[in-house]
CSV table of C-alpha atoms in Angstrom, one decimal:
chain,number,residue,atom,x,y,z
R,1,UNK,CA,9.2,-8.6,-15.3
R,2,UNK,CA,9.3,-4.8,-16.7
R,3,UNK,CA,8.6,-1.8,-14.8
R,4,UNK,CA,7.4,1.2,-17.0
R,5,UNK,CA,7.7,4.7,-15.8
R,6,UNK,CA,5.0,6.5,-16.5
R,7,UNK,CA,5.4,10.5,-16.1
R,8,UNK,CA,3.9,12.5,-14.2
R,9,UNK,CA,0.9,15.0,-15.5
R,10,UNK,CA,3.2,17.4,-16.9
R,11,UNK,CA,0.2,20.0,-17.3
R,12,UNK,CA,-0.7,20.5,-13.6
R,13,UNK,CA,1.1,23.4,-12.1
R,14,UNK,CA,2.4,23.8,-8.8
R,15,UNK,CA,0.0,24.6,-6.6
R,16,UNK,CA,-0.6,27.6,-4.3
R,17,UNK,CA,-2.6,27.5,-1.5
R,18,UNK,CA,-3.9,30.4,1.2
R,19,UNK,CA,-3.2,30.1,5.0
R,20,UNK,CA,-3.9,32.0,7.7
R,21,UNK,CA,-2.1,32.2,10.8
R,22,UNK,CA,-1.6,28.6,13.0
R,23,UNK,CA,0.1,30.6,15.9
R,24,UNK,CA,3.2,29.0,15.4
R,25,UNK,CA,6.6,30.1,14.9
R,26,UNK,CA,6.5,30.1,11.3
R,27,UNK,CA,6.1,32.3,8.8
R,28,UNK,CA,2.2,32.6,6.6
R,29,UNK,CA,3.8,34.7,4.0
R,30,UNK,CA,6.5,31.5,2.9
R,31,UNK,CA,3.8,29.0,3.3
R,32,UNK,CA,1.7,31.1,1.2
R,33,UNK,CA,3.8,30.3,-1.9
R,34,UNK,CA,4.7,26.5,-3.2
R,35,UNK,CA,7.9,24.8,-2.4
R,36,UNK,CA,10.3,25.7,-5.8
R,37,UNK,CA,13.8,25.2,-3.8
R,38,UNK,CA,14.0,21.2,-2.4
R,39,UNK,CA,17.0,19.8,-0.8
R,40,UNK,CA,17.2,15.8,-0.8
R,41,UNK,CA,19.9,14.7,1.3
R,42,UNK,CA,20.9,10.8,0.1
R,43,UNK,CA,22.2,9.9,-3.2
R,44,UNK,CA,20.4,6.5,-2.5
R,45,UNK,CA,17.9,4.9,-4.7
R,46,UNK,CA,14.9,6.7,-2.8
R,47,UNK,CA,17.0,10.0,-3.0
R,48,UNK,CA,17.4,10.2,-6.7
R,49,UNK,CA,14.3,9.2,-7.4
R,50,UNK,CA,12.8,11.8,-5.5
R,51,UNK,CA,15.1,14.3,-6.8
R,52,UNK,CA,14.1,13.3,-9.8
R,53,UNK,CA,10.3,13.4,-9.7
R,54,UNK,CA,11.0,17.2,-8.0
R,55,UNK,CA,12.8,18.8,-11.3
R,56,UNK,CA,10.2,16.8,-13.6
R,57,UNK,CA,7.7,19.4,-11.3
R,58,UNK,CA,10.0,22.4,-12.4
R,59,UNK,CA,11.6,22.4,-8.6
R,60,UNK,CA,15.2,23.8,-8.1
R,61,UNK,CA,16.9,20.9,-6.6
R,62,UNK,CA,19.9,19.9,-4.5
R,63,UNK,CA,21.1,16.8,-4.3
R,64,UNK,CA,23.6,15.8,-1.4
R,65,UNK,CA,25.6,13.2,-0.3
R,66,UNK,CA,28.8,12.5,1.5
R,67,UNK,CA,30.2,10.4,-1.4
R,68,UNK,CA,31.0,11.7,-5.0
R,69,UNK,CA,31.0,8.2,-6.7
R,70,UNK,CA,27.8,7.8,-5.0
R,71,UNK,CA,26.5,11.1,-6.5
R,72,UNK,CA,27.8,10.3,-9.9
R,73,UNK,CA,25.8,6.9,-9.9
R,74,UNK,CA,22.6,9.3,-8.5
R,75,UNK,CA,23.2,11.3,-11.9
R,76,UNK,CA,23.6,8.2,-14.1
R,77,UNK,CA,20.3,6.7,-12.8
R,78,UNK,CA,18.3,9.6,-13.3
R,79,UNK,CA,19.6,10.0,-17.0
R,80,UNK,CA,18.5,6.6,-17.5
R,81,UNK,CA,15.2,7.2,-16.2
R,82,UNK,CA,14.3,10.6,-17.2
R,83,UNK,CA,14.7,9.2,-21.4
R,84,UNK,CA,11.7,6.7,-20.4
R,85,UNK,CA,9.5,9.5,-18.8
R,86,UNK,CA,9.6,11.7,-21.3
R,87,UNK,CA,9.1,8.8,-24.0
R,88,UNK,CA,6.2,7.9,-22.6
R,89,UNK,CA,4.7,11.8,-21.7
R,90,UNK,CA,5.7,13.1,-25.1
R,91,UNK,CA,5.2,9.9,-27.5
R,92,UNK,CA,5.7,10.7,-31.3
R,93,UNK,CA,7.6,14.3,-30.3
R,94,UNK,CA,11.1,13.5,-29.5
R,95,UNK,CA,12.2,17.3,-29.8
R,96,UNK,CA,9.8,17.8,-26.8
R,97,UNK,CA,11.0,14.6,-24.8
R,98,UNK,CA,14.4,15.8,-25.6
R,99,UNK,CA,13.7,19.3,-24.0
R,100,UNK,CA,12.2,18.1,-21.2
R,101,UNK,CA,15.1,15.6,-20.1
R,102,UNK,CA,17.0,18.9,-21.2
R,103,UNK,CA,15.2,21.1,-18.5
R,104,UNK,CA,14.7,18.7,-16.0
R,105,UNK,CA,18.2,17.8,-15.4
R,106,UNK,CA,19.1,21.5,-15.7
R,107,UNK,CA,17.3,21.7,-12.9
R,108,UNK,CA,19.3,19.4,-10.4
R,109,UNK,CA,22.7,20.3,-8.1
R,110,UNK,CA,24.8,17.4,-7.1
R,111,UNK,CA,26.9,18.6,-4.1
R,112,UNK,CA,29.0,17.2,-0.9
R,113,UNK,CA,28.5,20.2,0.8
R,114,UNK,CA,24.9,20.1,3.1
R,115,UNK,CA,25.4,23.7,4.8
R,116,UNK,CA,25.6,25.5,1.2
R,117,UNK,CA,22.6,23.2,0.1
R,118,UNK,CA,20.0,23.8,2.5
R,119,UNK,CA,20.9,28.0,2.8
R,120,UNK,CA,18.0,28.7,0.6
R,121,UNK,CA,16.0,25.6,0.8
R,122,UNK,CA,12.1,25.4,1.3
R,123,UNK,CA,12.0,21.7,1.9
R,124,UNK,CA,14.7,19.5,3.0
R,125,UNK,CA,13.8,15.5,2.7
R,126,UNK,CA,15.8,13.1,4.3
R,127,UNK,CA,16.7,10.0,2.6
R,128,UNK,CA,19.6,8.1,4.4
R,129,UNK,CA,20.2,4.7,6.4
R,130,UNK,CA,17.4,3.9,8.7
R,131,UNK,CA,19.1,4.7,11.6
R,132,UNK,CA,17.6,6.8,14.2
R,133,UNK,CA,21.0,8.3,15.7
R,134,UNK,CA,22.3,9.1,12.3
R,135,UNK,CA,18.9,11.2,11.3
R,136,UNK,CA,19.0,12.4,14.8
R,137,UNK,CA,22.3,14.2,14.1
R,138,UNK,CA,22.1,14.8,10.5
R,139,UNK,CA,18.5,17.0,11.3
R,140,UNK,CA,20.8,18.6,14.7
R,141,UNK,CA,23.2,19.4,12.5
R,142,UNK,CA,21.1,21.3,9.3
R,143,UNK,CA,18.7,22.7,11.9
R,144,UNK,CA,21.7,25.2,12.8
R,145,UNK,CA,22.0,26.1,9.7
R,146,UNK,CA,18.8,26.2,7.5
R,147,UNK,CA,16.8,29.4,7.2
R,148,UNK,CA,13.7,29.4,9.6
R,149,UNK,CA,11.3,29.0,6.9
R,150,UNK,CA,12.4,25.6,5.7
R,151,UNK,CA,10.4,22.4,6.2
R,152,UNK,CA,12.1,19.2,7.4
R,153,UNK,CA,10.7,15.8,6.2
R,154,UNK,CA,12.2,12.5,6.7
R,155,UNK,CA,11.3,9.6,3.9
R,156,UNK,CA,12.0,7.1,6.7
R,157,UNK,CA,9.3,3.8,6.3
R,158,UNK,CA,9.4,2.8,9.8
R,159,UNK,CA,11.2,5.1,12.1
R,160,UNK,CA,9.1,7.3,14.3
R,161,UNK,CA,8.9,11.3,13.0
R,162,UNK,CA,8.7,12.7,16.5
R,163,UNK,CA,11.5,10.9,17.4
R,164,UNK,CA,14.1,12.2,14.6
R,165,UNK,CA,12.9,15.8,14.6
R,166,UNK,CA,13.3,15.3,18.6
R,167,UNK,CA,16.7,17.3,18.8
R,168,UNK,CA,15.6,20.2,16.4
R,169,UNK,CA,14.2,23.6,17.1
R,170,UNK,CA,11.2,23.1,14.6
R,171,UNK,CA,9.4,20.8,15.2
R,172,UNK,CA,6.0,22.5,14.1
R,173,UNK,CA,7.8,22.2,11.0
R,174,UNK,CA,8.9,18.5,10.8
R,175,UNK,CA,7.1,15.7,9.0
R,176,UNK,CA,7.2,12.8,7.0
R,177,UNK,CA,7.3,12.2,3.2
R,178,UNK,CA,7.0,8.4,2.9
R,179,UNK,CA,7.8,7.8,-1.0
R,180,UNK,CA,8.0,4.1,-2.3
R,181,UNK,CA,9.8,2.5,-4.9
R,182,UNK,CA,10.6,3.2,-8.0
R,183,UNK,CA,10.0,7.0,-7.0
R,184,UNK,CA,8.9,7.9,-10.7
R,185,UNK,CA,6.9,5.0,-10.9
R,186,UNK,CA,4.8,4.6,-7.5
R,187,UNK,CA,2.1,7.2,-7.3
R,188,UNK,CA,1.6,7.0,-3.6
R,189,UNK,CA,2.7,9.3,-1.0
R,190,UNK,CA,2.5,8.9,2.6
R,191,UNK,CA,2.3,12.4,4.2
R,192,UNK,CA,3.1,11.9,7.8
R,193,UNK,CA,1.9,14.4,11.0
R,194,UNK,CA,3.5,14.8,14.8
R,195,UNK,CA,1.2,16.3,17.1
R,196,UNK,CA,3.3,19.4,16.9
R,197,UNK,CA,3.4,19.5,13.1
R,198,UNK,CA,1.4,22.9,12.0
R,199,UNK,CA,-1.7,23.0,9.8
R,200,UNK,CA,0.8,25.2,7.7
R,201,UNK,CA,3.5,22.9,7.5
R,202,UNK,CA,1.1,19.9,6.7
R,203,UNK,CA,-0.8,21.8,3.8
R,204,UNK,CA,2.3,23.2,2.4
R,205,UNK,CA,3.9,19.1,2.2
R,206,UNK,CA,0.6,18.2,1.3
R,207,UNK,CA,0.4,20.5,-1.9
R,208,UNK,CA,4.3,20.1,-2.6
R,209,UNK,CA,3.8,16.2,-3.0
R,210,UNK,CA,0.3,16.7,-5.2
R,211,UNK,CA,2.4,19.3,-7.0
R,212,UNK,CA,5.1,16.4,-8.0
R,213,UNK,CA,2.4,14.6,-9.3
R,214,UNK,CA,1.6,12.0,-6.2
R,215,UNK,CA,-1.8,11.2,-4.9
R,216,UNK,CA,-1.2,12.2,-0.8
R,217,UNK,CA,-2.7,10.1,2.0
R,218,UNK,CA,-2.4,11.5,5.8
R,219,UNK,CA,-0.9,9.7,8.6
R,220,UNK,CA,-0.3,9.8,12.2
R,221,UNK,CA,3.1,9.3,12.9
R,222,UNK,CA,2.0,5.6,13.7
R,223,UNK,CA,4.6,2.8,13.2
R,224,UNK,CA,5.3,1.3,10.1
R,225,UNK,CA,2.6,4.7,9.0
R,226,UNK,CA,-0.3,3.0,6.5
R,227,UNK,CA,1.2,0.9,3.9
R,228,UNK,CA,4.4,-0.8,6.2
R,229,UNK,CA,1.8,-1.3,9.4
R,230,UNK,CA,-0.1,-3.7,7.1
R,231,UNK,CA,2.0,-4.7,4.8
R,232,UNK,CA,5.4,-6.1,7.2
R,233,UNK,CA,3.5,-7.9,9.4
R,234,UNK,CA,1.5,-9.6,6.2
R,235,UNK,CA,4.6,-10.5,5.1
R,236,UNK,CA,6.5,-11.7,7.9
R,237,UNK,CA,3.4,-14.3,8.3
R,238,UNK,CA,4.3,-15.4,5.2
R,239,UNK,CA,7.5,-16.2,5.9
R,240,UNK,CA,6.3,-18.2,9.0
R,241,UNK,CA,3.8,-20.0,6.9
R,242,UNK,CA,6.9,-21.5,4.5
R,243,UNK,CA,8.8,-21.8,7.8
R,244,UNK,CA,6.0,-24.3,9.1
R,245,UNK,CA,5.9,-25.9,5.6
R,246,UNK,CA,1.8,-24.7,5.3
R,247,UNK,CA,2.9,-24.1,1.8
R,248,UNK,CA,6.1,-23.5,-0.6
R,249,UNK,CA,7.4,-20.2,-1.3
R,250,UNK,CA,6.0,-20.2,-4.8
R,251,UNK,CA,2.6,-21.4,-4.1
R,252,UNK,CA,2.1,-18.7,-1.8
R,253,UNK,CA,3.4,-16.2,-3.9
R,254,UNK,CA,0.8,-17.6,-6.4
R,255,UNK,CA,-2.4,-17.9,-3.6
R,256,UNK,CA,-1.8,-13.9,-3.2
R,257,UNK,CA,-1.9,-13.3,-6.6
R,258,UNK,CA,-4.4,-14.7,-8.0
R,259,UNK,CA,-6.4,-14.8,-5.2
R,260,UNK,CA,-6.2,-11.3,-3.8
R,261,UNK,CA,-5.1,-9.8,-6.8
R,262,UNK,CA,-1.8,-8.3,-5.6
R,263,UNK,CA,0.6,-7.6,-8.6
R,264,UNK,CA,3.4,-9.1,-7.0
R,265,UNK,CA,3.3,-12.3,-4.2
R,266,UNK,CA,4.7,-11.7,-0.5
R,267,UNK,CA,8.4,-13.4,-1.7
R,268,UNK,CA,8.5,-11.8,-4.8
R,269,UNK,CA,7.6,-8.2,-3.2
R,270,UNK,CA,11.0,-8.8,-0.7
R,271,UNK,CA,13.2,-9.8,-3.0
R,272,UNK,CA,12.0,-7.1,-5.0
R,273,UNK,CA,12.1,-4.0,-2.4
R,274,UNK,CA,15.3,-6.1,-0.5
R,275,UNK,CA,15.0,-9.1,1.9
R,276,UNK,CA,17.0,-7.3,4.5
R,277,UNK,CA,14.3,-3.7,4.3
R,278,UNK,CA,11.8,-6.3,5.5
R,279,UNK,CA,14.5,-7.5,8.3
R,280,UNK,CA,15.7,-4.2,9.8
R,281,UNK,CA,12.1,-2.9,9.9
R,282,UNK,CA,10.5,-5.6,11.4
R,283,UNK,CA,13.8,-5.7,14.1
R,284,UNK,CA,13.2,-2.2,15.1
R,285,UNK,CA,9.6,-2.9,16.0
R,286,UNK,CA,10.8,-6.2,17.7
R,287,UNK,CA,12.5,-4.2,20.1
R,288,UNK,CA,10.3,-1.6,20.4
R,289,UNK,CA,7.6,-3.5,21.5
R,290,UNK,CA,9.1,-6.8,22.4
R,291,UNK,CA,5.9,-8.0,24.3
R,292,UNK,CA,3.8,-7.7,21.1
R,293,UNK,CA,3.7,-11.9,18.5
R,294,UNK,CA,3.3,-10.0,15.7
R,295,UNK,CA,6.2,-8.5,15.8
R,296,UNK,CA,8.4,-11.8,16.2
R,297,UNK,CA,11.4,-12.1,14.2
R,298,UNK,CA,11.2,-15.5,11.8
R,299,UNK,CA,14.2,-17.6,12.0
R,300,UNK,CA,14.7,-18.1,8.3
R,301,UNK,CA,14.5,-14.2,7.7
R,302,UNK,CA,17.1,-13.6,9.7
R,303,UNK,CA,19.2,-16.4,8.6
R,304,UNK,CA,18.7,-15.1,4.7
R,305,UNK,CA,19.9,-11.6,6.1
R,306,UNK,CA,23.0,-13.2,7.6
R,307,UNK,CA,23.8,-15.3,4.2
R,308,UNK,CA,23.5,-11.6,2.2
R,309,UNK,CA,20.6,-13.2,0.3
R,310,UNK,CA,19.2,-9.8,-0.1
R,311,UNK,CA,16.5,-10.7,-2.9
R,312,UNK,CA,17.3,-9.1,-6.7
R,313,UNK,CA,20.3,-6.9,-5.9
R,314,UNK,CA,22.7,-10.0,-4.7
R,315,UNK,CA,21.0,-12.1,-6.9
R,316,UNK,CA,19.5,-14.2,-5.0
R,317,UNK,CA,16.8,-14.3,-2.3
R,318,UNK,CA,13.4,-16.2,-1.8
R,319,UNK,CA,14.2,-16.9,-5.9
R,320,UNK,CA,17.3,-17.2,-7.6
R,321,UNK,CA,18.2,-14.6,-10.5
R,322,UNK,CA,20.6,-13.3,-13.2
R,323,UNK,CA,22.7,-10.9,-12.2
């Protein structure tokens, strides 16, 4: 199967947008103007990806991560990807897709050092482990740090927003930016609201991630937020339906298909996006709300997870596949 990365419209500008004042501590002369400076804190898949789809927009960005060889792999990917964007946005002109490869990694900073990165951000995103302690302290730590005017966002899928932003001093201007995978390829964006998020801080993610080229839906800061509510728990009853030998693997890969007219079948989508994503998800919500069927752990998932039969990137998962 190919994925084609489509670019974004390279024509729309970055948007402004008016505010008035929400009464909160922040400041309606920076929200008044789009985010230009973004800090993405991950060299990770989602990371790049996102730091990517930011310098395609014309954003000044920083890219950090503890880890120069994971850094250098960040930079590799997105000069592998950013070739196909601009094939497909400037077909027939290579001088122009060569330019805009040109300008859009002129654009990106890879650095190990978060202090220096966030000094003059806008808009940090986070984009490391799912692990609440770890974003806990990371946010602690850059909160010190980061001018008053910047916006935190987390890109976590299934970990609460109130409860990472809990130890910062911001929290009107916290939120979530829930991208999926590919970043340059998926159009959706989850923006995601605490109660104490602003109306500035919200319009100003808002128009950042329209700005980038994403079509925004709004969320509560709900578990699992739109997509992962529905889509874990339709996929761990998949799982349970192989388990009970309803149907094979394939077959219901096939039924959702065809019959519901999903691109890819429940198997196919985990092996895709990672067995184990699927796993520590639907483990965290286990224990959150251990009283609650839906959230029950299937055996064989688990077992998979234990065997490192993570789906594509081990090579095998719920299918078996060349390396």
């Amino acid at each position: 199967r190919r994925f084609f990365f489509p670019g974004p419209n390279m024509a729309q500008n970055l948007l402004k947008f008016a505010v008035t004042s929400s009464g909160r501590n922040f400041s309606t002369s920076v929200a008044s103007k789009a985010i230009q400076n973004v800090t993405i804190i991950g060299g990770g898949l989602m990371g790049s990806g996102i730091a990517q789809v930011a310098a395609q927009a014309g954003n000044n960005v920083k890219l950090v991560d503890l880890k120069e060889d994971i850094l250098k792999n960040s930079k590799k990917a997105i000069e592998h990807s950013l070739p196909r964007v601009a094939g497909k946005v400037f077909k027939g002109d290579p001088a122009k897709a060569e330019q805009f490869v040109k300008d859009s990694l002129s654009k990106i900073t890879f650095t190990t050092d978060i202090s220096s990165a966030v000094s003059d951000a806008d808009l940090v995103v986070e984009a490391i482990i799912e692990n609440l302690k770890i974003k806990q302290a990371l946010f602690a730590d850059i909160d010190k740090v980061a001018p008053e005017k910047t916006i935190f966002a987390s890109n976590t899928s299934s970990i609460s927003i109130k409860e990472i932003a809990a130890n910062t001093s911001r929290k009107d201007r916290f939120g979530g930016l829930h991208f999926f995978s590919p970043v340059p390829v998926m159009k959706l964006l989850e923006v995601v609201r605490i109660p104490e998020t602003s109306d500035v801080t919200h319009q100003a993610i808002d128009s950042w991630g329209k700005s980038i080229g994403k079509v925004t839906v709004t969320c509560k800061d709900t578990p699992g937020f739109i997509v992962n509510r529905l889509l874990i728990p339709y996929s761990m009853e998949a799982v349970r339906m192989a388990e009970r030998g309803d149907a094979s693997v394939q077959d219901i890969d096939t039924a959702m298909k065809l019959g519901a007219g999903y691109p890819m079948g429940p198997f196919e989508l985990a092996d895709f996006t990672g067995v184990d994503i699927g796993y520590y998800v639907i483990k965290g919500w286990a224990e959150k709300f251990p009283d609650d069927p839906t959230y029950t752990i299937p055996e064989n998932l688990e077992k998979m997870v234990k065997e490192g039969k993570l789906g594509r990137k081990t090579g095998e998962g719920y299918y078996k596949y060349n390396k």
